[in-house]
Each structure stands twice: as C-alpha cells, then as structure tokens.
Amino acid sequence: MTEKRIAIVTGGASGIGFGISEALVKAGYVVVLVGRNEERLAEAAERLGPAAQWRRADVGCRSDVEDAFSGFSRIDVLVNAAGFIRPVSLATPVDEAEQNWDAVVAANLKGSFLATMIAAPKLVSPGGRVINISSIGAQTGGSRAGGLAYAASKAGLHGLTFALARELAPRGITANAIAPGFIADTGFTGAWPEERVAEIVAETPMGRAGTPADIAGAVLWLVSEAGSFVTGTVIPVNGGWRIG
C-alpha cells in the first residue's frame, strides 16, 4: 500500500491557509493544520473531513512547533501560511511599535524559520516541498501607512526562501514563496473599507480580488511533479495589481 502523503499547513485553519488545506485534501494528502486557536482548528478539520488533523502551536515558539511536529516521521509538504498584520508606522508610539513589530516578525518570519528547521530532517528526499506564503507587501511596502513590520517580515521571508532553496536542493527538495495580492475571504480583508477594496479592484488588470483558491492553485502546481525543477522563486499571484 502506498504511504499517504503528509502536508503540514501552518495557519491552515482560516483564510488562505484553509484554502490551501482544502486543495491539498482534495489532491489526496493527509493535511495537518497547525495554529494557536484550538476551537478554530477543530472546526476547520471537521469541515475538511477524515484526511485532516490538527495540532495546536504558536509557530513563534520553538517548543510548541517541536511538539506539533513530533508525531511525524516523514513530511512531504510544508506550507508556512501562519501570520498576521499589526499596524506599525513612523507615527506609532515607539513602545507600541516595538511590541507590534516583535509579534509580527515572530509569527510571519521566525515562525516560518522554526517550522522549516524542525520539519527539514523529516522532509521526503527527494521530492519534499517547502512553500512560504508571502505578500505583495514585501515588494511594495504596503498600499498604505502602517506596513513597516508586515512588509519587512514578508521581505525577510523571501530571503529565507532563497537560502532554504540553496540548502535543500542537494536533497532534491524545493523551497519557494508565493506572494498574494489582495485576497478576499480572509481575516485580513475584513478591516478594509469598501471604498478601498473598490479602488484596489479598479487598479487590478484582472478586474477582481483574488481568492484563497487562486493561491491554492499555485501551491498545487509547486507540489506536483510539474513544479519539481522550480526552486528559489517568489511567485506573484495578484491579478496584475503591481502593473495596474
């Protein structure tokens, strides 16, 4: 009997992470959702069905990640999708700015680093995949003030991706990042005023917001055999927003 392929998705219980998890389940993977909110994890796993499991962990905490990954002897795919945004601008009081900076970098950058470090010895070789979910903000600095921490953490994720690709390539393992543009139906978009959403869509040549399924499609390509010679790249999935 063929051994089931294992995919771990941090931040997999909501938004883009859930969309990726759902696509991987449909592609035949056993998907392990990792996140901090047990209620949300359990609900998401129930929605995904018997091929989904969950582990509670704060990805910025090494012991949490070690515990979450300890039950697996092999990992085929690691998707680092956990992360969030807290506003940090030059106008933010420095105490608040530092606190928000540390929290954002811990989740978005350190969390991806820790998860990959701990997963690396378990990644199938050859054939393993590491996929980091970045953001268009890494390349633009964000579309409004307040993105200092978020943009820096996501830009750091690009450097991490390039370095991982170099180190994992001799084992036949790829490492890539996906940089979404404006994606609807996530926890990020609820705070955006309708007028700003309309402006973004008007600036996007494809004429619509993205969806988690758009990001999941890129993930499915990268984990497939068709993506086996692609490593050390940042793939923009933004409907052309940067050129809009």
Coordinates of N, CA and C in Angstrom, one line a residue:
M1 N 0.8 -1.2 0.0 CA 0.0 0.0 0.0 C 0.9 1.2 0.0
T2 N 0.5 2.2 -0.9 CA 1.3 3.4 -0.9 C 1.1 4.3 0.3
E3 N 2.2 4.8 0.9 CA 2.1 5.6 2.1 C 1.4 6.9 1.8
K4 N 0.5 7.3 2.7 CA -0.2 8.6 2.5 C 0.8 9.8 2.5
R5 N 0.7 10.7 1.6 CA 1.5 11.9 1.6 C 1.0 12.8 2.7
I6 N 1.9 13.4 3.5 CA 1.6 14.3 4.6 C 2.0 15.7 4.2
A7 N 1.0 16.6 4.4 CA 1.2 18.1 4.2 C 0.9 18.8 5.5
I8 N 1.8 19.6 6.0 CA 1.6 20.4 7.2 C 1.4 21.8 6.7
V9 N 0.3 22.4 7.2 CA 0.0 23.8 6.8 C -0.2 24.6 8.1
T10 N 0.8 25.5 8.3 CA 0.7 26.4 9.5 C -0.3 27.5 9.1
G11 N -1.1 27.9 10.0 CA -2.2 28.9 9.7 C -3.2 28.3 8.8
G12 N -3.4 27.0 8.9 CA -4.2 26.3 7.9 C -5.7 26.2 8.2
A13 N -6.1 26.9 9.3 CA -7.5 26.8 9.8 C -8.4 27.9 9.2
S14 N -7.8 28.9 8.6 CA -8.6 30.0 8.1 C -8.0 30.7 6.9
G15 N -8.8 31.5 6.2 CA -8.3 32.3 5.1 C -7.5 31.5 4.0
I16 N -6.4 32.1 3.6 CA -5.6 31.5 2.6 C -5.1 30.1 3.0
G17 N -4.7 29.9 4.3 CA -4.3 28.6 4.8 C -5.3 27.6 4.7
F18 N -6.6 27.9 5.0 CA -7.6 26.9 4.8 C -7.9 26.6 3.4
G19 N -7.8 27.6 2.5 CA -8.0 27.3 1.1 C -6.9 26.3 0.6
I20 N -5.7 26.5 1.0 CA -4.6 25.6 0.6 C -4.8 24.2 1.2
S21 N -5.2 24.2 2.5 CA -5.5 22.9 3.1 C -6.6 22.1 2.4
E22 N -7.7 22.8 2.0 CA -8.8 22.2 1.3 C -8.3 21.6 0.0
A23 N -7.5 22.4 -0.7 CA -7.0 21.9 -2.0 C -6.1 20.7 -1.9
L24 N -5.3 20.7 -0.8 CA -4.4 19.5 -0.6 C -5.1 18.3 -0.2
V25 N -6.2 18.4 0.6 CA -7.0 17.3 0.9 C -7.6 16.7 -0.3
K26 N -8.1 17.5 -1.2 CA -8.7 17.1 -2.5 C -7.7 16.4 -3.4
A27 N -6.4 16.8 -3.2 CA -5.4 16.2 -4.0 C -4.8 14.9 -3.4
G28 N -5.4 14.5 -2.3 CA -5.0 13.2 -1.7 C -4.1 13.2 -0.6
Y29 N -3.8 14.4 0.0 CA -2.9 14.5 1.1 C -3.6 14.3 2.4
V30 N -2.9 13.8 3.4 CA -3.3 13.9 4.8 C -2.8 15.3 5.2
V31 N -3.7 16.2 5.6 CA -3.3 17.6 5.9 C -3.4 17.8 7.4
V32 N -2.3 18.4 8.0 CA -2.2 18.7 9.4 C -2.2 20.2 9.5
L33 N -3.3 20.7 10.2 CA -3.4 22.1 10.4 C -2.7 22.5 11.7
V34 N -1.9 23.5 11.7 CA -1.2 24.0 12.8 C -1.6 25.5 13.1
G35 N -1.9 25.8 14.3 CA -2.3 27.1 14.7 C -2.5 27.3 16.2
R36 N -2.9 28.5 16.6 CA -3.0 28.7 18.0 C -4.4 28.6 18.6
N37 N -5.4 28.7 17.7 CA -6.8 28.6 18.2 C -7.4 27.2 18.1
E38 N -7.5 26.5 19.2 CA -7.9 25.1 19.2 C -9.3 25.0 18.6
E39 N -10.2 25.9 19.0 CA -11.6 25.8 18.5 C -11.7 26.0 17.0
R40 N -10.9 26.9 16.5 CA -10.9 27.1 15.0 C -10.3 26.0 14.3
L41 N -9.2 25.4 14.9 CA -8.5 24.2 14.3 C -9.5 23.1 14.2
A42 N -10.2 22.8 15.3 CA -11.1 21.6 15.3 C -12.2 21.8 14.3
E43 N -12.7 23.0 14.3 CA -13.8 23.3 13.3 C -13.4 23.1 11.9
A44 N -12.2 23.6 11.6 CA -11.6 23.5 10.2 C -11.4 22.1 9.8
A45 N -10.8 21.3 10.8 CA -10.5 19.9 10.5 C -11.8 19.1 10.3
E46 N -12.8 19.4 11.0 CA -14.1 18.8 10.8 C -14.7 19.1 9.4
R47 N -14.5 20.3 9.0 CA -15.0 20.7 7.7 C -14.2 20.0 6.6
L48 N -13.0 19.7 6.8 CA -12.1 19.1 5.8 C -12.3 17.6 5.7
G49 N -12.8 17.0 6.8 CA -13.1 15.6 6.8 C -12.0 14.7 7.4
P50 N -12.0 13.4 7.2 CA -11.1 12.5 7.9 C -9.7 12.6 7.5
A51 N -9.4 13.2 6.4 CA -8.0 13.4 5.9 C -7.3 14.5 6.6
A52 N -8.0 15.2 7.5 CA -7.4 16.4 8.2 C -7.2 16.1 9.7
Q53 N -6.1 16.6 10.2 CA -5.7 16.5 11.6 C -5.3 17.9 12.0
W54 N -5.2 18.1 13.3 CA -4.7 19.4 13.7 C -3.8 19.3 15.0
R55 N -2.9 20.3 15.1 CA -2.0 20.4 16.2 C -2.0 21.9 16.7
R56 N -2.2 22.1 18.0 CA -2.1 23.5 18.5 C -0.6 23.9 18.7
A57 N -0.2 25.0 18.1 CA 1.1 25.6 18.3 C 1.2 27.0 18.0
D58 N 1.9 27.8 18.7 CA 2.3 29.1 18.4 C 3.6 28.9 17.6
V59 N 3.6 29.2 16.3 CA 4.8 28.9 15.5 C 6.0 29.7 15.8
G60 N 5.8 30.8 16.6 CA 6.9 31.6 17.1 C 7.6 31.0 18.3
C61 N 7.1 29.9 18.8 CA 7.6 29.3 20.0 C 8.2 27.9 19.6
R62 N 9.5 27.7 19.8 CA 10.1 26.5 19.3 C 9.6 25.2 19.9
S63 N 9.3 25.2 21.2 CA 8.8 24.0 21.9 C 7.5 23.7 21.4
D64 N 6.6 24.6 21.1 CA 5.3 24.4 20.5 C 5.4 23.7 19.2
V65 N 6.3 24.2 18.3 CA 6.5 23.6 17.0 C 7.1 22.2 17.1
E66 N 8.0 22.0 17.9 CA 8.6 20.7 18.1 C 7.6 19.7 18.6
D67 N 6.7 20.1 19.5 CA 5.6 19.2 19.9 C 4.7 18.9 18.8
A68 N 4.3 19.9 18.0 CA 3.3 19.7 17.0 C 3.8 18.8 15.9
F69 N 5.1 18.8 15.6 CA 5.7 18.0 14.5 C 6.3 16.7 15.0
S70 N 6.2 16.4 16.3 CA 6.9 15.3 16.8 C 6.3 13.9 16.4
G71 N 5.1 13.9 16.1 CA 4.4 12.6 15.7 C 4.6 12.2 14.3
F72 N 5.4 12.9 13.5 CA 5.5 12.6 12.1 C 7.0 12.2 11.8
S73 N 7.1 11.0 11.2 CA 8.4 10.5 10.8 C 8.8 11.0 9.4
R74 N 7.8 11.4 8.6 CA 8.0 12.0 7.2 C 7.0 13.1 7.0
I75 N 7.5 14.1 6.2 CA 6.7 15.2 5.8 C 6.9 15.4 4.3
D76 N 5.9 15.4 3.5 CA 6.0 15.6 2.1 C 6.0 17.1 1.7
V77 N 5.1 17.8 2.4 CA 4.9 19.3 2.0 C 4.8 20.1 3.3
L78 N 5.5 21.2 3.4 CA 5.4 22.1 4.5 C 4.9 23.5 3.9
V79 N 3.8 23.9 4.3 CA 3.3 25.3 3.8 C 3.3 26.2 5.0
N80 N 4.1 27.2 5.0 CA 4.2 28.2 6.1 C 3.2 29.4 5.7
A81 N 2.0 29.2 6.2 CA 1.0 30.3 5.9 C 0.6 31.0 7.1
A82 N 1.1 30.7 8.3 CA 0.7 31.4 9.5 C 1.3 32.8 9.5
G83 N 0.5 33.7 10.0 CA 0.9 35.1 10.0 C -0.2 36.1 10.2
F84 N 0.1 37.3 10.5 CA -0.9 38.3 10.7 C -0.2 39.7 10.6
I85 N -1.1 40.7 10.6 CA -0.6 42.1 10.4 C -1.0 42.9 11.7
R86 N -0.1 43.7 12.2 CA -0.4 44.7 13.2 C 0.2 46.0 12.7
P87 N -0.5 47.1 12.8 CA 0.0 48.3 12.2 C 1.2 48.9 12.9
V88 N 2.2 49.2 12.1 CA 3.4 49.9 12.6 C 3.8 50.9 11.6
S89 N 3.7 52.2 12.0 CA 4.1 53.3 11.1 C 5.1 54.2 11.9
L90 N 5.6 55.1 11.2 CA 6.5 56.1 11.9 C 5.7 56.9 12.9
A91 N 4.4 56.9 12.8 CA 3.6 57.7 13.7 C 3.2 56.9 15.0
T92 N 3.5 55.6 15.0 CA 3.1 54.7 16.1 C 4.0 55.0 17.3
P93 N 3.5 55.2 18.5 CA 4.3 55.3 19.7 C 5.3 54.2 19.7
V94 N 6.5 54.5 20.1 CA 7.6 53.5 19.9 C 7.4 52.3 20.8
D95 N 6.8 52.4 22.0 CA 6.6 51.2 22.8 C 5.6 50.3 22.0
E96 N 4.5 50.8 21.5 CA 3.5 50.0 20.8 C 4.2 49.5 19.5
A97 N 5.0 50.3 18.8 CA 5.6 49.9 17.6 C 6.5 48.7 17.8
E98 N 7.3 48.8 18.8 CA 8.2 47.6 19.1 C 7.5 46.4 19.5
Q99 N 6.4 46.5 20.2 CA 5.6 45.3 20.6 C 5.0 44.7 19.4
N100 N 4.4 45.5 18.5 CA 3.7 45.0 17.3 C 4.8 44.4 16.4
W101 N 5.9 45.1 16.2 CA 7.0 44.6 15.4 C 7.4 43.2 15.8
D102 N 7.7 43.0 17.1 CA 8.1 41.7 17.6 C 7.1 40.6 17.4
A103 N 5.8 41.0 17.6 CA 4.7 40.0 17.4 C 4.6 39.6 15.9
V104 N 4.7 40.5 15.0 CA 4.5 40.3 13.6 C 5.7 39.5 13.1
V105 N 6.9 39.9 13.4 CA 8.1 39.2 13.0 C 8.2 37.7 13.5
A106 N 7.7 37.6 14.8 CA 7.7 36.2 15.4 C 6.8 35.3 14.6
A107 N 5.6 35.8 14.2 CA 4.7 34.9 13.5 C 5.0 34.7 12.1
N108 N 5.3 35.8 11.4 CA 5.5 35.8 9.9 C 6.8 35.3 9.5
L109 N 7.9 35.6 10.2 CA 9.2 35.2 9.7 C 9.9 34.2 10.6
K110 N 9.9 34.4 11.9 CA 10.5 33.4 12.8 C 9.7 32.1 12.8
G111 N 8.4 32.2 12.7 CA 7.6 31.0 12.7 C 7.9 30.2 11.5
S112 N 8.1 30.8 10.3 CA 8.4 30.0 9.1 C 9.8 29.4 9.2
F113 N 10.7 30.2 9.8 CA 12.1 29.6 10.1 C 12.0 28.4 11.0
L114 N 11.4 28.6 12.1 CA 11.3 27.4 13.1 C 10.6 26.2 12.5
A115 N 9.5 26.4 11.8 CA 8.8 25.3 11.2 C 9.6 24.6 10.2
T116 N 10.4 25.3 9.4 CA 11.2 24.7 8.4 C 12.4 24.0 9.0
M117 N 13.0 24.6 10.0 CA 14.1 24.0 10.7 C 13.7 22.6 11.3
I118 N 12.6 22.6 11.9 CA 12.1 21.4 12.6 C 11.6 20.3 11.6
A119 N 11.0 20.8 10.5 CA 10.5 19.9 9.5 C 11.6 19.3 8.6
A120 N 12.7 20.1 8.4 CA 13.7 19.7 7.4 C 14.2 18.3 7.5
P121 N 14.5 17.8 8.7 CA 15.0 16.4 8.8 C 14.0 15.4 8.4
K122 N 12.7 15.7 8.4 CA 11.6 14.8 8.1 C 11.1 14.9 6.7
L123 N 11.6 15.9 6.0 CA 11.1 16.1 4.6 C 11.6 15.0 3.7
V124 N 10.7 14.5 2.9 CA 10.9 13.4 2.0 C 12.0 13.9 1.0
S125 N 13.0 13.0 0.8 CA 14.2 13.3 0.0 C 14.5 12.2 -1.0
P126 N 14.4 12.4 -2.3 CA 14.0 13.7 -3.0 C 12.4 13.8 -3.0
G127 N 12.0 15.0 -3.4 CA 10.6 15.3 -3.6 C 9.9 16.2 -2.6
G128 N 10.5 16.5 -1.5 CA 9.9 17.3 -0.5 C 9.7 18.7 -1.0
R129 N 8.7 19.4 -0.4 CA 8.4 20.8 -0.8 C 8.3 21.7 0.4
V130 N 8.8 22.9 0.3 CA 8.6 24.0 1.3 C 8.0 25.1 0.6
I131 N 6.9 25.6 1.0 CA 6.2 26.8 0.4 C 5.9 27.8 1.4
N132 N 6.5 29.0 1.3 CA 6.2 30.1 2.2 C 5.2 31.1 1.6
I133 N 4.2 31.4 2.4 CA 3.2 32.4 1.9 C 3.6 33.8 2.3
S134 N 4.0 34.6 1.3 CA 4.5 35.9 1.5 C 3.4 36.9 1.2
S135 N 3.7 38.0 0.6 CA 2.7 39.0 0.3 C 3.2 40.0 -0.7
I136 N 2.4 40.6 -1.5 CA 2.8 41.7 -2.4 C 3.4 42.8 -1.6
G137 N 3.0 42.9 -0.3 CA 3.6 44.0 0.5 C 5.1 43.9 0.7
A138 N 5.7 42.7 0.5 CA 7.1 42.6 0.6 C 7.8 43.3 -0.5
Q139 N 7.1 43.5 -1.6 CA 7.7 44.2 -2.8 C 7.2 45.7 -2.9
T140 N 6.2 46.0 -2.2 CA 5.6 47.4 -2.4 C 5.7 48.2 -1.1
G141 N 5.9 47.5 0.1 CA 5.9 48.2 1.3 C 4.5 48.4 1.9
G142 N 3.5 47.8 1.1 CA 2.1 48.0 1.5 C 1.5 49.1 0.7
S143 N 0.2 49.2 0.8 CA -0.6 50.2 0.0 C -1.0 51.4 0.8
R144 N -0.6 51.4 2.1 CA -0.9 52.5 3.0 C 0.0 52.5 4.1
A145 N 0.0 53.6 4.9 CA 0.9 53.6 6.1 C 0.5 52.5 7.1
G146 N 1.5 52.1 7.8 CA 1.3 51.1 8.8 C 1.9 49.7 8.5
G147 N 2.5 49.6 7.4 CA 3.0 48.3 7.0 C 4.5 48.0 7.3
L148 N 5.1 48.8 8.1 CA 6.6 48.6 8.4 C 6.9 47.2 8.8
A149 N 6.2 46.7 9.8 CA 6.6 45.4 10.3 C 6.2 44.3 9.4
Y150 N 5.0 44.4 8.8 CA 4.4 43.4 7.9 C 5.3 43.3 6.7
A151 N 5.6 44.4 6.0 CA 6.4 44.4 4.8 C 7.8 43.8 5.1
A152 N 8.4 44.2 6.2 CA 9.7 43.8 6.5 C 9.7 42.3 6.8
S153 N 8.7 41.8 7.5 CA 8.7 40.4 7.8 C 8.5 39.5 6.5
K154 N 7.7 40.0 5.6 CA 7.4 39.3 4.4 C 8.6 39.4 3.4
A155 N 9.3 40.5 3.4 CA 10.5 40.6 2.6 C 11.6 39.7 3.2
G156 N 11.7 39.6 4.5 CA 12.6 38.6 5.1 C 12.3 37.2 4.7
L157 N 11.0 36.9 4.5 CA 10.6 35.6 4.1 C 11.1 35.2 2.7
H158 N 11.3 36.2 1.9 CA 11.9 36.0 0.5 C 13.4 35.6 0.7
G159 N 14.1 36.3 1.5 CA 15.5 35.9 1.7 C 15.6 34.5 2.3
L160 N 14.7 34.2 3.3 CA 14.7 32.9 3.9 C 14.5 31.8 2.8
T161 N 13.5 32.1 1.9 CA 13.2 31.2 0.9 C 14.4 30.9 0.0
F162 N 15.1 32.0 -0.4 CA 16.3 31.8 -1.3 C 17.4 30.9 -0.6
A163 N 17.6 31.2 0.7 CA 18.6 30.5 1.4 C 18.2 29.0 1.6
L164 N 16.9 28.8 1.9 CA 16.5 27.4 2.0 C 16.6 26.6 0.7
A165 N 16.3 27.3 -0.4 CA 16.4 26.6 -1.7 C 17.8 26.2 -1.9
R166 N 18.7 27.0 -1.6 CA 20.1 26.6 -1.8 C 20.5 25.4 -0.9
E167 N 20.1 25.4 0.3 CA 20.5 24.3 1.2 C 19.7 23.0 1.0
L168 N 18.5 23.1 0.5 CA 17.7 21.9 0.4 C 17.8 21.3 -1.0
A169 N 18.3 22.0 -2.0 CA 18.4 21.5 -3.4 C 19.2 20.2 -3.4
P170 N 20.4 20.1 -2.7 CA 21.1 18.8 -2.9 C 20.3 17.6 -2.4
R171 N 19.3 17.8 -1.6 CA 18.4 16.7 -1.2 C 17.2 16.5 -2.1
G172 N 17.1 17.2 -3.2 CA 16.0 17.1 -4.1 C 14.7 17.7 -3.6
I173 N 14.9 18.7 -2.7 CA 13.7 19.4 -2.1 C 13.7 20.8 -2.5
T174 N 12.5 21.3 -2.9 CA 12.4 22.6 -3.4 C 11.8 23.6 -2.3
A175 N 12.2 24.8 -2.4 CA 11.7 25.9 -1.5 C 11.3 27.1 -2.3
N176 N 10.1 27.5 -2.2 CA 9.6 28.6 -3.0 C 8.6 29.5 -2.1
A177 N 8.4 30.7 -2.6 CA 7.4 31.6 -1.9 C 6.3 32.0 -2.9
I178 N 5.1 32.2 -2.4 CA 4.0 32.7 -3.2 C 3.7 34.1 -2.6
A179 N 3.6 35.1 -3.4 CA 3.3 36.4 -2.9 C 1.9 36.9 -3.4
P180 N 0.8 36.6 -2.6 CA -0.5 37.0 -3.0 C -0.7 38.6 -3.0
G181 N -1.6 39.0 -3.9 CA -2.0 40.4 -3.9 C -3.2 40.5 -2.9
F182 N -4.2 41.3 -3.3 CA -5.4 41.4 -2.5 C -6.3 40.2 -2.6
I183 N -6.5 39.5 -1.5 CA -7.2 38.2 -1.5 C -8.5 38.5 -0.6
A184 N -9.6 38.2 -1.2 CA -10.9 38.3 -0.4 C -11.1 37.1 0.4
D185 N -12.0 37.1 1.3 CA -12.4 36.0 2.2 C -11.3 35.6 3.1
T186 N -10.6 36.5 3.6 CA -9.6 36.2 4.7 C -9.8 37.1 5.8
G187 N -9.1 36.8 6.9 CA -9.2 37.6 8.1 C -8.5 39.0 7.9
F188 N -7.7 39.1 6.9 CA -7.0 40.4 6.6 C -8.0 41.4 6.0
T189 N -8.9 40.9 5.2 CA -9.7 41.9 4.3 C -10.8 42.5 5.0
G190 N -11.3 42.0 6.2 CA -12.5 42.5 6.8 C -12.3 43.9 7.3
A191 N -11.1 44.3 7.6 CA -10.8 45.7 8.1 C -10.7 46.7 7.0
W192 N -10.7 46.3 5.8 CA -10.5 47.3 4.7 C -11.9 47.9 4.3
P193 N -11.9 49.2 4.3 CA -13.1 49.9 3.9 C -13.6 49.5 2.4
E194 N -14.9 49.4 2.2 CA -15.4 49.0 0.9 C -14.8 49.9 -0.2
E195 N -14.7 51.2 0.1 CA -14.1 52.1 -0.9 C -12.7 51.7 -1.3
R196 N -11.9 51.3 -0.4 CA -10.5 51.0 -0.7 C -10.5 49.7 -1.4
V197 N -11.3 48.7 -1.1 CA -11.4 47.5 -1.8 C -11.8 47.8 -3.3
A198 N -12.7 48.7 -3.5 CA -13.1 49.0 -4.9 C -12.0 49.7 -5.6
E199 N -11.2 50.5 -4.9 CA -10.0 51.1 -5.6 C -9.0 50.0 -6.0
I200 N -8.8 49.1 -5.1 CA -7.8 48.0 -5.4 C -8.2 47.2 -6.6
V201 N -9.5 46.8 -6.6 CA -10.0 46.1 -7.8 C -9.9 46.9 -9.1
A202 N -10.2 48.2 -9.0 CA -10.1 49.1 -10.2 C -8.6 49.2 -10.6
E203 N -7.6 49.0 -9.7 CA -6.2 49.1 -10.1 C -5.7 47.7 -10.6
T204 N -6.5 46.7 -10.5 CA -6.1 45.3 -10.8 C -6.5 45.0 -12.2
P205 N -5.6 44.7 -13.1 CA -6.0 44.4 -14.5 C -7.0 43.3 -14.7
M206 N -7.0 42.3 -13.8 CA -7.9 41.2 -13.9 C -9.3 41.6 -13.5
G207 N -9.4 42.7 -12.8 CA -10.7 43.3 -12.5 C -11.5 42.6 -11.4
R208 N -10.7 41.9 -10.5 CA -11.4 41.3 -9.3 C -10.4 41.1 -8.2
A209 N -10.9 40.9 -7.0 CA -10.0 40.5 -5.9 C -9.6 39.0 -6.1
G210 N -8.5 38.6 -5.5 CA -8.2 37.2 -5.5 C -9.0 36.4 -4.5
T211 N -8.8 35.1 -4.6 CA -9.5 34.2 -3.6 C -8.4 33.2 -3.1
P212 N -8.7 32.6 -1.9 CA -7.8 31.6 -1.4 C -7.5 30.5 -2.5
A213 N -8.6 30.2 -3.3 CA -8.4 29.1 -4.3 C -7.3 29.5 -5.3
D214 N -7.1 30.8 -5.6 CA -6.1 31.3 -6.5 C -4.7 30.9 -6.0
I215 N -4.5 31.1 -4.7 CA -3.3 30.8 -4.0 C -3.1 29.3 -4.0
A216 N -4.2 28.6 -3.6 CA -4.1 27.1 -3.6 C -3.7 26.5 -4.9
G217 N -4.1 27.1 -6.0 CA -3.8 26.6 -7.3 C -2.3 26.7 -7.6
A218 N -1.6 27.8 -7.1 CA -0.2 27.9 -7.2 C 0.5 26.8 -6.4
V219 N 0.0 26.6 -5.2 CA 0.6 25.6 -4.3 C 0.5 24.2 -5.0
L220 N -0.7 23.9 -5.5 CA -0.8 22.6 -6.2 C 0.2 22.4 -7.3
W221 N 0.5 23.4 -8.1 CA 1.4 23.3 -9.1 C 2.8 23.1 -8.5
L222 N 3.2 23.8 -7.5 CA 4.5 23.7 -6.9 C 4.7 22.3 -6.3
V223 N 3.7 21.7 -5.7 CA 3.9 20.4 -5.1 C 3.8 19.2 -6.1
S224 N 3.4 19.5 -7.3 CA 3.3 18.5 -8.3 C 4.6 18.2 -9.0
E225 N 4.7 17.2 -9.8 CA 5.9 16.8 -10.5 C 6.2 18.0 -11.5
A226 N 5.2 18.7 -12.0 CA 5.5 19.8 -12.9 C 6.3 20.9 -12.3
G227 N 6.2 21.0 -10.9 CA 7.0 22.0 -10.2 C 8.3 21.6 -9.7
S228 N 8.8 20.4 -10.1 CA 9.9 19.8 -9.4 C 11.3 20.5 -9.7
F229 N 11.3 21.3 -10.8 CA 12.5 22.0 -11.2 C 12.4 23.5 -10.8
V230 N 11.5 23.9 -10.0 CA 11.2 25.3 -9.7 C 11.6 25.4 -8.2
T231 N 12.7 26.2 -7.9 CA 13.1 26.4 -6.6 C 13.7 27.8 -6.4
G232 N 13.6 28.4 -5.3 CA 14.2 29.7 -5.0 C 13.5 30.8 -5.7
T233 N 12.2 30.7 -5.9 CA 11.5 31.7 -6.6 C 10.4 32.3 -5.7
V234 N 10.0 33.5 -6.1 CA 8.8 34.1 -5.5 C 7.8 34.3 -6.6
I235 N 6.6 33.6 -6.5 CA 5.6 33.6 -7.5 C 4.5 34.6 -7.1
P236 N 4.4 35.7 -7.9 CA 3.3 36.7 -7.6 C 2.0 36.1 -8.1
V237 N 1.0 36.2 -7.2 CA -0.4 35.8 -7.6 C -1.3 37.0 -7.2
N238 N -1.4 38.0 -8.1 CA -2.0 39.3 -7.7 C -2.9 39.9 -8.8
G239 N -3.2 39.1 -9.8 CA -4.1 39.6 -10.9 C -3.5 40.8 -11.6
G240 N -2.2 41.0 -11.5 CA -1.6 42.1 -12.2 C -1.6 43.4 -11.4
W241 N -1.9 43.4 -10.1 CA -2.1 44.6 -9.4 C -0.8 45.5 -9.4
R242 N 0.4 44.9 -9.4 CA 1.6 45.7 -9.4 C 1.8 46.5 -10.7
I243 N 1.2 46.0 -11.8 CA 1.3 46.8 -13.0 C 0.0 47.5 -13.3
G244 N -0.9 47.5 -12.4 CA -2.2 48.1 -12.6 C -2.2 49.6 -12.5

